Amino acid sequence: MHADLVPSVHNGPLDDDIERVLIDEQTLQDRIRELGEMIETEYANKDLLLISVLKGSIVFMADLIRYIRIPHEVDFMATSSYGADVQSSGVVRILKDLNKPIEGRNVLVVEDIIDSGNTLNYLLRILRERQPASLRIVALLDKPERREVDIEVDWTGFNIPNAFVVGYGLDYNEIYRNLPYIGILKPSVYTRPEHS
Ligand code: PRP
């Protein structure tokens, strides 16, 4: 980790697996505040339902809704596109569906990262069939280089390079979601014969 990018709170051994911090905590919060303000303006005096795509988006969602100071509801969906593998399999499974119908609602899908675009492409298709009044996307991170399908993202936090990133909700083997920053994982972590 670069000395000038050491986070304010040490996260024990998790920090040691990070090659460098790509987006620090303050930069994340500043940008999420801006996104919240844009969303708030866009949906002022309108119905709004935010759908978080579990699990990666939980941290982003939790911070984002506190910057959207107008009445809104939240709901959750869970999909899975990756196994323990680093590469996207392109296969999307619905692990948990929404609690309520979305017909006639203004829906905003909240994603942590768009990589190949396969997850969102599939999700948008099934959500559209449920006839929401509107359907938009806010994604914290976008890796445009990796795109396999065209997705129109309404609000993006940061475009990032094609590096293996973890933290702020993003995992490797379900670990590192609690890091308060986005970091690039040391390749030695995911090339270890056994991850313990
Ligand atoms: C990640 C991420 C997106 C998806 C993006 O989820 O949260 O949902 O992959 O990749 P794509 O654009 O190539 O489809 P993941 O399946 O890793 O599950 P998680 O959010 O529970 O970690």
PDB file of N, CA and C in Angstrom, residues 79-83 85-94 115-123 125 146 148-149:
ATOM      1  N   THR A  79     -28.449 -11.646  -6.575  1.00  0.00           N
ATOM      2  CA  THR A  79     -28.084 -12.411  -7.766  1.00  0.00           C
ATOM      3  C   THR A  79     -26.691 -12.974  -7.539  1.00  0.00           C
ATOM      4  N   SER A  80     -26.330 -13.891  -8.356  1.00  0.00           N
ATOM      5  CA  SER A  80     -24.975 -14.403  -8.274  1.00  0.00           C
ATOM      6  C   SER A  80     -24.424 -14.602  -9.674  1.00  0.00           C
ATOM      7  N   SER A  81     -23.276 -14.007  -9.925  1.00  0.00           N
ATOM      8  CA  SER A  81     -22.658 -14.203 -11.244  1.00  0.00           C
ATOM      9  C   SER A  81     -21.287 -14.840 -11.126  1.00  0.00           C
ATOM     10  N   TYR A  82     -20.650 -14.669  -9.978  1.00  0.00           N
ATOM     11  CA  TYR A  82     -19.313 -15.225  -9.787  1.00  0.00           C
ATOM     12  C   TYR A  82     -19.370 -16.351  -8.773  1.00  0.00           C
ATOM     13  N   GLY A  83     -18.542 -17.357  -8.984  1.00  0.00           N
ATOM     14  CA  GLY A  83     -18.310 -18.331  -7.919  1.00  0.00           C
ATOM     15  C   GLY A  83     -17.141 -17.801  -7.124  1.00  0.00           C
ATOM     16  N   ASP A  85     -14.447 -17.786  -8.307  1.00  0.00           N
ATOM     17  CA  ASP A  85     -13.546 -17.426  -9.402  1.00  0.00           C
ATOM     18  C   ASP A  85     -13.468 -15.903  -9.556  1.00  0.00           C
ATOM     19  N   VAL A  86     -12.355 -15.432 -10.084  1.00  0.00           N
ATOM     20  CA  VAL A  86     -12.181 -13.999 -10.285  1.00  0.00           C
ATOM     21  C   VAL A  86     -12.934 -13.532 -11.530  1.00  0.00           C
ATOM     22  N   GLN A  87     -13.042 -14.371 -12.520  1.00  0.00           N
ATOM     23  CA  GLN A  87     -13.679 -13.995 -13.783  1.00  0.00           C
ATOM     24  C   GLN A  87     -15.200 -14.140 -13.703  1.00  0.00           C
ATOM     25  N   SER A  88     -15.906 -13.274 -14.425  1.00  0.00           N
ATOM     26  CA  SER A  88     -17.359 -13.400 -14.491  1.00  0.00           C
ATOM     27  C   SER A  88     -17.704 -14.629 -15.318  1.00  0.00           C
ATOM     28  N   SER A  89     -18.642 -15.404 -14.811  1.00  0.00           N
ATOM     29  CA  SER A  89     -19.049 -16.608 -15.542  1.00  0.00           C
ATOM     30  C   SER A  89     -20.078 -16.266 -16.612  1.00  0.00           C
ATOM     31  N   GLY A  90     -20.707 -15.077 -16.495  1.00  0.00           N
ATOM     32  CA  GLY A  90     -21.764 -14.723 -17.437  1.00  0.00           C
ATOM     33  C   GLY A  90     -23.097 -15.355 -17.066  1.00  0.00           C
ATOM     34  N   VAL A  91     -23.078 -16.213 -16.066  1.00  0.00           N
ATOM     35  CA  VAL A  91     -24.307 -16.882 -15.633  1.00  0.00           C
ATOM     36  C   VAL A  91     -24.879 -16.122 -14.435  1.00  0.00           C
ATOM     37  N   VAL A  92     -26.149 -15.707 -14.551  1.00  0.00           N
ATOM     38  CA  VAL A  92     -26.776 -14.935 -13.480  1.00  0.00           C
ATOM     39  C   VAL A  92     -27.906 -15.749 -12.876  1.00  0.00           C
ATOM     40  N   ARG A  93     -27.897 -15.872 -11.574  1.00  0.00           N
ATOM     41  CA  ARG A  93     -28.980 -16.585 -10.886  1.00  0.00           C
ATOM     42  C   ARG A  93     -29.666 -15.628  -9.923  1.00  0.00           C
ATOM     43  N   ILE A  94     -30.986 -15.721  -9.809  1.00  0.00           N
ATOM     44  CA  ILE A  94     -31.714 -14.931  -8.801  1.00  0.00           C
ATOM     45  C   ILE A  94     -31.741 -15.747  -7.514  1.00  0.00           C
ATOM     46  N   ASP A 115     -19.437  -4.792 -14.451  1.00  0.00           N
ATOM     47  CA  ASP A 115     -18.233  -5.384 -15.010  1.00  0.00           C
ATOM     48  C   ASP A 115     -18.583  -5.805 -16.451  1.00  0.00           C
ATOM     49  N   SER A 116     -18.957  -7.068 -16.660  1.00  0.00           N
ATOM     50  CA  SER A 116     -19.371  -7.492 -18.002  1.00  0.00           C
ATOM     51  C   SER A 116     -20.708  -6.864 -18.386  1.00  0.00           C
ATOM     52  N   GLY A 117     -21.518  -6.531 -17.384  1.00  0.00           N
ATOM     53  CA  GLY A 117     -22.868  -6.008 -17.633  1.00  0.00           C
ATOM     54  C   GLY A 117     -23.923  -7.107 -17.653  1.00  0.00           C
ATOM     55  N   ASN A 118     -23.493  -8.350 -17.544  1.00  0.00           N
ATOM     56  CA  ASN A 118     -24.449  -9.469 -17.645  1.00  0.00           C
ATOM     57  C   ASN A 118     -25.493  -9.459 -16.527  1.00  0.00           C
ATOM     58  N   THR A 119     -25.062  -9.156 -15.316  1.00  0.00           N
ATOM     59  CA  THR A 119     -25.999  -9.164 -14.183  1.00  0.00           C
ATOM     60  C   THR A 119     -27.110  -8.139 -14.407  1.00  0.00           C
ATOM     61  N   LEU A 120     -26.697  -6.898 -14.702  1.00  0.00           N
ATOM     62  CA  LEU A 120     -27.689  -5.839 -14.888  1.00  0.00           C
ATOM     63  C   LEU A 120     -28.551  -6.074 -16.118  1.00  0.00           C
ATOM     64  N   ASN A 121     -27.946  -6.567 -17.166  1.00  0.00           N
ATOM     65  CA  ASN A 121     -28.679  -6.830 -18.394  1.00  0.00           C
ATOM     66  C   ASN A 121     -29.846  -7.786 -18.110  1.00  0.00           C
ATOM     67  N   TYR A 122     -29.537  -8.813 -17.371  1.00  0.00           N
ATOM     68  CA  TYR A 122     -30.547  -9.810 -17.026  1.00  0.00           C
ATOM     69  C   TYR A 122     -31.588  -9.218 -16.075  1.00  0.00           C
ATOM     70  N   LEU A 123     -31.097  -8.525 -15.059  1.00  0.00           N
ATOM     71  CA  LEU A 123     -32.006  -7.930 -14.066  1.00  0.00           C
ATOM     72  C   LEU A 123     -32.958  -6.925 -14.693  1.00  0.00           C
ATOM     73  N   ARG A 125     -33.986  -6.767 -17.676  1.00  0.00           N
ATOM     74  CA  ARG A 125     -34.977  -7.456 -18.505  1.00  0.00           C
ATOM     75  C   ARG A 125     -36.145  -7.956 -17.642  1.00  0.00           C
ATOM     76  N   ARG A 146     -14.408  -3.952 -19.581  1.00  0.00           N
ATOM     77  CA  ARG A 146     -14.837  -5.338 -19.431  1.00  0.00           C
ATOM     78  C   ARG A 146     -16.225  -5.603 -20.003  1.00  0.00           C
ATOM     79  N   GLU A 148     -19.433  -6.611 -21.849  1.00  0.00           N
ATOM     80  CA  GLU A 148     -19.821  -7.586 -22.884  1.00  0.00           C
ATOM     81  C   GLU A 148     -21.181  -7.243 -23.481  1.00  0.00           C
ATOM     82  N   VAL A 149     -22.019  -6.560 -22.709  1.00  0.00           N
ATOM     83  CA  VAL A 149     -23.336  -6.133 -23.222  1.00  0.00           C
ATOM     84  C   VAL A 149     -23.519  -4.646 -22.935  1.00  0.00           C
TER      85      VAL A 149
END
